Each structure stands twice: as C-alpha cells, then as structure tokens.
Short mmCIF file of C-alpha atoms and ligand atoms in Angstrom, two decimals:
data_model
loop_
_atom_site.label_atom_id
_atom_site.label_comp_id
_atom_site.label_asym_id
_atom_site.label_seq_id
_atom_site.Cartn_x
_atom_site.Cartn_y
_atom_site.Cartn_z
CA VAL A 378 82.42 149.69 60.03
CA SER A 379 85.40 149.04 57.76
CA ARG A 380 86.52 145.80 56.08
CA PHE A 381 90.08 144.62 55.53
CA GLY A 382 91.52 141.69 53.60
CA ARG A 383 94.55 140.33 51.81
CA LEU A 384 94.63 139.72 48.08
CA ARG A 385 96.86 138.27 45.42
CA LEU A 386 96.68 141.01 42.82
CA PRO A 387 96.48 140.32 39.07
CA ASP A 388 100.23 140.95 38.71
CA GLY A 389 101.08 138.42 41.46
CA ARG A 390 101.79 140.81 44.31
CA VAL A 391 100.22 140.03 47.69
CA ALA A 392 98.81 143.04 49.53
CA PHE A 393 96.63 143.94 52.46
CA VAL A 394 93.64 145.99 51.33
CA GLU A 395 90.66 147.93 52.61
CA GLN A 396 87.35 147.23 50.91
CA GLU A 397 85.38 150.10 49.39
CA ASP A 398 82.39 149.75 47.04
CA GLY A 399 83.47 146.39 45.63
CA ASP A 400 87.00 147.63 45.08
CA ALA A 401 90.11 147.09 47.15
CA LEU A 402 92.27 149.99 48.23
CA VAL A 403 95.84 148.70 48.51
CA LEU A 404 97.63 149.26 51.83
CA ASP A 405 101.40 149.45 52.39
CA GLY A 406 101.26 147.12 55.40
CA ALA A 407 98.97 145.09 57.62
CA PRO A 408 96.03 147.17 58.81
CA TRP A 409 96.61 146.22 62.46
CA ALA A 410 100.23 147.44 62.05
CA GLY A 411 99.25 150.85 60.74
CA GLY A 412 99.22 150.06 57.01
CA GLN A 413 98.19 153.12 54.97
CA GLN A 414 96.45 153.43 51.61
CA THR A 415 98.88 153.73 48.71
CA GLY A 416 96.36 155.25 46.29
CA GLU A 417 96.20 152.06 44.19
CA ARG A 418 92.68 150.71 43.62
CA VAL A 419 91.93 147.18 42.35
CA ALA A 420 88.64 145.48 41.43
CA ILE A 421 88.26 142.62 43.92
CA ALA A 422 86.81 140.38 41.20
CA THR A 423 90.19 140.49 39.36
CA ALA A 424 92.15 139.33 42.44
CA THR A 425 92.41 136.15 44.54
CA ILE A 426 91.17 136.50 48.11
CA LEU A 427 93.69 135.16 50.66
CA THR A 428 93.27 134.65 54.38
CA PRO A 429 93.32 138.17 55.87
CA VAL A 430 95.26 137.13 58.99
CA ALA A 431 99.01 136.70 59.53
CA PRO A 432 99.26 135.84 63.23
CA SER A 433 102.34 135.02 65.29
CA LYS A 434 100.02 132.62 67.13
CA ILE A 435 96.45 131.35 66.98
CA VAL A 436 94.92 130.96 70.43
CA CYS A 437 91.69 128.97 70.59
CA VAL A 438 89.12 128.41 73.27
CA GLY A 439 87.41 125.09 73.96
CA ARG A 440 83.90 124.53 75.33
CA ASN A 441 82.88 128.18 75.31
CA TYR A 442 79.21 127.46 74.51
CA ARG A 443 77.13 125.42 76.98
CA ALA A 444 75.19 123.45 74.39
CA HIS A 445 78.37 122.50 72.50
CA ALA A 446 80.14 121.36 75.66
CA ALA A 447 77.09 119.23 76.45
CA GLU A 448 76.88 117.65 72.99
CA LEU A 449 80.39 116.24 73.45
CA GLY A 450 79.64 115.13 77.02
CA ASN A 451 81.69 117.87 78.71
CA ASP A 452 80.98 120.43 81.40
CA VAL A 453 81.59 124.12 80.86
CA PRO A 454 85.02 124.95 82.35
CA ALA A 455 85.29 127.37 85.29
CA GLU A 456 88.02 129.24 83.41
CA PRO A 457 88.58 129.53 79.63
CA LEU A 458 90.14 126.33 78.22
CA LEU A 459 92.97 127.39 75.90
CA PHE A 460 94.80 125.60 73.11
CA PHE A 461 96.85 126.55 70.04
CA LYS A 462 96.55 126.00 66.36
CA PRO A 463 99.81 126.60 64.49
CA PRO A 464 99.92 129.39 61.88
CA SER A 465 100.86 126.66 59.37
CA SER A 466 97.28 125.35 59.66
CA LEU A 467 95.80 128.49 58.04
CA LEU A 468 93.86 127.98 54.82
CA ASP A 469 92.71 130.65 52.36
CA PRO A 470 89.02 131.15 51.61
CA GLY A 471 88.11 128.92 48.68
CA GLY A 472 90.86 126.48 49.68
CA VAL A 473 90.52 122.76 50.29
CA ILE A 474 90.88 121.04 53.67
CA ALA A 475 93.26 118.06 53.37
CA LEU A 476 91.80 115.23 55.42
CA PRO A 477 94.64 113.20 56.96
CA ALA A 478 94.66 109.42 56.69
CA ALA A 479 95.43 109.25 60.43
CA SER A 480 91.86 110.35 61.26
CA LYS A 481 88.56 108.62 60.56
CA ARG A 482 86.48 111.55 61.89
CA VAL A 483 87.27 115.14 60.94
CA GLU A 484 84.70 117.69 62.13
CA HIS A 485 83.83 121.36 61.50
CA GLU A 486 83.64 123.96 64.25
CA ALA A 487 82.35 127.37 63.08
CA GLU A 488 83.77 130.21 65.16
CA LEU A 489 84.06 133.96 65.54
CA GLY A 490 87.71 135.01 65.21
CA ILE A 491 89.18 138.06 66.93
CA VAL A 492 92.21 139.82 65.44
CA MET A 493 94.42 141.81 67.78
CA GLY A 494 95.30 145.41 66.98
CA ALA A 495 97.77 146.12 69.76
CA ARG A 496 100.23 144.32 72.00
CA LEU A 497 98.45 143.22 75.16
CA CYS A 498 99.81 141.82 78.42
CA ASP A 499 98.18 141.38 81.85
CA ALA A 500 95.05 143.29 80.78
CA GLY A 501 91.53 143.65 82.09
CA ALA A 502 88.43 143.41 79.91
CA ALA A 503 88.22 147.13 79.06
CA GLU A 504 91.86 147.31 78.00
CA ALA A 505 91.39 144.10 75.99
CA ARG A 506 88.37 145.53 74.19
CA ALA A 507 90.42 148.56 73.15
CA ALA A 508 93.23 146.32 71.84
CA ILE A 509 90.98 144.26 69.52
CA PHE A 510 91.35 145.24 65.85
CA GLY A 511 88.38 143.41 64.38
CA ALA A 512 86.47 140.20 63.80
CA THR A 513 86.61 137.47 61.18
CA ILE A 514 85.41 133.92 60.54
CA VAL A 515 87.39 130.83 61.60
CA ALA A 516 86.77 127.13 60.97
CA ASP A 517 88.42 125.20 63.81
CA ILE A 518 88.78 121.93 61.92
CA THR A 519 89.29 119.06 64.35
CA ALA A 520 90.21 115.38 64.04
CA ARG A 521 87.75 114.34 66.76
CA ASP A 522 89.02 110.78 67.12
CA LEU A 523 92.62 111.98 67.57
CA GLN A 524 91.49 114.67 70.01
CA ARG A 525 90.03 111.92 72.18
CA SER A 526 92.85 109.38 71.80
CA ASP A 527 95.76 111.84 72.18
CA GLY A 528 94.49 113.72 75.23
CA GLN A 529 96.61 116.69 74.08
CA TRP A 530 94.90 118.50 71.19
CA THR A 531 97.95 119.64 69.21
CA ARG A 532 97.76 116.96 66.52
CA ALA A 533 93.95 116.87 66.29
CA LYS A 534 93.73 120.64 65.79
CA GLY A 535 97.04 121.30 64.06
CA PHE A 536 97.11 119.61 60.67
CA ASP A 537 97.93 121.79 57.66
CA THR A 538 94.70 123.35 56.25
CA PHE A 539 92.83 122.87 59.58
CA CYS A 540 92.34 126.62 60.11
CA PRO A 541 90.40 128.24 57.25
CA ALA A 542 89.99 131.93 58.10
CA GLY A 543 88.51 135.00 56.43
CA PRO A 544 87.63 136.29 53.93
CA TRP A 545 87.41 139.71 55.64
CA ILE A 546 88.29 141.31 58.96
CA VAL A 547 85.52 143.67 60.00
CA ARG A 548 86.40 146.56 62.30
CA GLY A 549 83.88 148.50 64.36
CA LEU A 550 81.23 145.75 64.50
CA SER A 551 79.59 144.74 67.77
CA THR A 552 80.04 140.97 68.08
CA ALA A 553 77.70 140.64 71.08
CA ASP A 554 74.82 138.84 69.34
CA LEU A 555 76.08 137.83 65.91
CA ARG A 556 74.46 134.77 64.36
CA VAL A 557 76.91 131.99 63.40
CA ARG A 558 75.77 129.42 60.86
CA CYS A 559 77.57 126.51 59.21
CA TRP A 560 76.44 124.36 56.28
CA VAL A 561 77.94 121.19 54.85
CA GLY A 562 76.62 121.09 51.31
CA GLU A 563 72.97 122.21 51.65
CA GLU A 564 72.60 120.91 55.22
CA LEU A 565 72.53 123.50 58.00
CA ARG A 566 74.65 122.01 60.78
CA GLN A 567 75.27 124.88 63.18
CA ASP A 568 73.07 127.90 63.98
CA GLY A 569 74.20 129.71 67.09
CA SER A 570 74.65 133.17 68.54
CA CYS A 571 77.81 134.80 69.86
CA GLY A 572 75.54 135.98 72.69
CA ASP A 573 75.64 132.42 74.06
CA MET A 574 79.39 132.40 74.73
CA VAL A 575 80.30 131.49 78.30
CA PHE A 576 83.20 133.98 78.20
CA PRO A 577 82.71 136.88 75.76
CA PRO A 578 85.59 137.98 73.49
CA ASP A 579 86.93 140.82 75.63
CA GLU A 580 87.10 138.56 78.71
CA LEU A 581 88.80 135.83 76.67
CA VAL A 582 91.38 138.23 75.27
CA ALA A 583 92.08 139.67 78.72
CA TYR A 584 92.41 136.16 80.21
CA ILE A 585 94.82 135.06 77.46
CA SER A 586 96.88 138.24 77.96
CA ARG A 587 97.42 137.22 81.58
CA VAL A 588 99.09 134.04 80.29
CA MET A 589 100.94 135.21 77.16
CA THR A 590 101.58 138.56 75.49
CA LEU A 591 99.29 138.98 72.52
CA GLU A 592 100.84 140.71 69.51
CA PRO A 593 99.15 142.84 66.84
CA GLY A 594 97.75 140.46 64.24
CA ASP A 595 97.37 137.52 66.61
CA LEU A 596 94.18 135.52 66.11
CA VAL A 597 91.89 134.36 68.90
CA SER A 598 89.19 131.85 68.02
CA THR A 599 86.33 132.02 70.48
CA GLY A 600 84.83 128.53 70.45
CA THR A 601 81.99 126.91 68.58
CA PRO A 602 78.25 126.64 69.13
CA GLU A 603 76.52 123.26 69.08
CA GLY A 604 76.02 121.19 65.94
CA VAL A 605 79.57 120.09 65.13
CA GLY A 606 79.72 117.14 62.78
CA PRO A 607 81.81 115.26 60.22
CA ILE A 608 83.17 116.41 56.88
CA VAL A 609 84.34 114.00 54.20
CA ALA A 610 86.18 114.31 50.90
CA GLY A 611 84.07 116.16 48.35
CA ASP A 612 82.13 118.20 50.93
CA THR A 613 81.75 121.95 50.75
CA LEU A 614 81.85 123.76 54.11
CA ARG A 615 80.26 127.20 54.33
CA ILE A 616 80.26 129.40 57.43
CA ALA A 617 78.32 132.65 57.66
CA ILE A 618 78.54 135.21 60.44
CA ASP A 619 76.14 138.13 60.19
CA GLY A 620 77.89 141.38 59.44
CA ILE A 621 81.18 139.68 58.55
CA GLY A 622 80.41 137.51 55.52
CA GLU A 623 80.85 133.94 54.38
CA LEU A 624 83.80 131.57 54.41
CA THR A 625 83.65 128.63 51.99
CA VAL A 626 86.18 125.78 51.66
CA GLY A 627 86.24 122.27 50.21
CA ALA A 628 87.58 118.98 51.51
CA ARG A 629 89.67 116.20 49.95
CA ALA A 630 91.77 113.27 51.07
CA ARG A 631 95.36 114.28 51.89
ZN1 ZN B 912 86.89 125.14 68.39
#
C-alpha cells in the first residue's frame, strides 16, 4: 500500500508527494500521470496538506446504499444514478465549507472516492479495476432543500467548497469492506461499510466509462451510507475511512 498527496511546501511551491515514514517524497508530476520522485524530502508537519485530487470531472453516484436510499424515501435504482460535482467545488482538508444563504438545509454525505489511473472508455469491470489508481475520502456536501426543489442536482451539489476531498490517496488497498464513519462535532452520524454498496466501485467505474471517457485523475464518488444530516455554521465535520485516514473540515456562513 502506498499513499499519495499534494502539499504546499514551506517555500510556497505546490507539489504532489508520496508519503514515507511521516515525510513526503516530492514528485515531478501527478502520481496517476507517472510522476516520479525528485529526491527532495520534506517533513509533512512543515507543509500544508491540500486536496490530493485534480480531476477533469467529478462523477458521483446517488442512492448506492439501500439504507440511505430508504432514509430519504427513495428506492434503489436499477442502474447507477449519476450526477456531477464541478471541480470548482473541491475543498482542501482543514478547509471551511461555505454555507450558501440560498439553502436552509445543508447536509453531509461521507463517501469513498475513487481516483482514476488510466483513460477508460467502454470498459467491463475487470478493465475498470485495473484502471483505478487509488482511493480517498470525499464529503458530498448537499443542499438538501435545493436538491428537492430544483429536481436537477447541479446547484444543490455544486456550490464552491461542497466537495472536501483527501487528505491522501491510498493505492493498493482493498475497498471491499472498508468502514466509513462521519462525525459532526462529537456526534457519530454515519457508520457504514463499503461492503453495503449496491454497485461496487469497479462496476460503477465501468458503467460510467460506457457513458463518458474517464481520464487519469478523474474522481468518482461512490455514494453515501445512511445517517446523512445537517451541518450548520461553526460545526466540525470529520470523516474516517479505515485504511485511508481522516478528512476534517469546518463550516461557516457564506
Ligand atoms: Zn452523495
């Protein structure tokens, strides 16, 4: 298992890195694009951790856990239900979600994120599995009231800061049964298992590739387990996925 991230270094440069023994080994490019170690080593504690992803698109999946579909009064779809979040919605670990005045109900959705390592088009599940670079943590922040009133989900899911992701991409980890937990403050809100997905990651990635070509670095968010709920200004949101790490962000009025 190897771990990759993106840091702002003490001198201000931004670099992709590979983690080793609490240090970061600087790469000369994105790891999914063949970035190689430059020989420079930095203590992670001296740097700022940025979101490790830089996708051309973020493809998300709705209602991919039975219990979550049920808690919002929905059936599980017969095929994966796809939507986008714009790359402009990405938020660094440690960042602050900006709650828009247009919504009275912004909610957390803790999700496993899949980062692509190869271009993929019209693939089956085995080819999709081979094209996945690694896994990370995504918070699919959602203005629930606007999701309901708009019908289309673009606004509800697409506000700036509505896609915290990171802090690390883990490569070589089986995601089959990973535990996904989400706290708001000290309150445990979500506690699910990736094993309960209706469509597992390789099937999702293959399905998406039969709609649109996935590029190296693209991010697929795989849906949320049950327990979604509101976040308000001043809250701290913390998501943990076993084997990957913890993603923590704040919230404030926009
Ligand atoms: Zn979601």
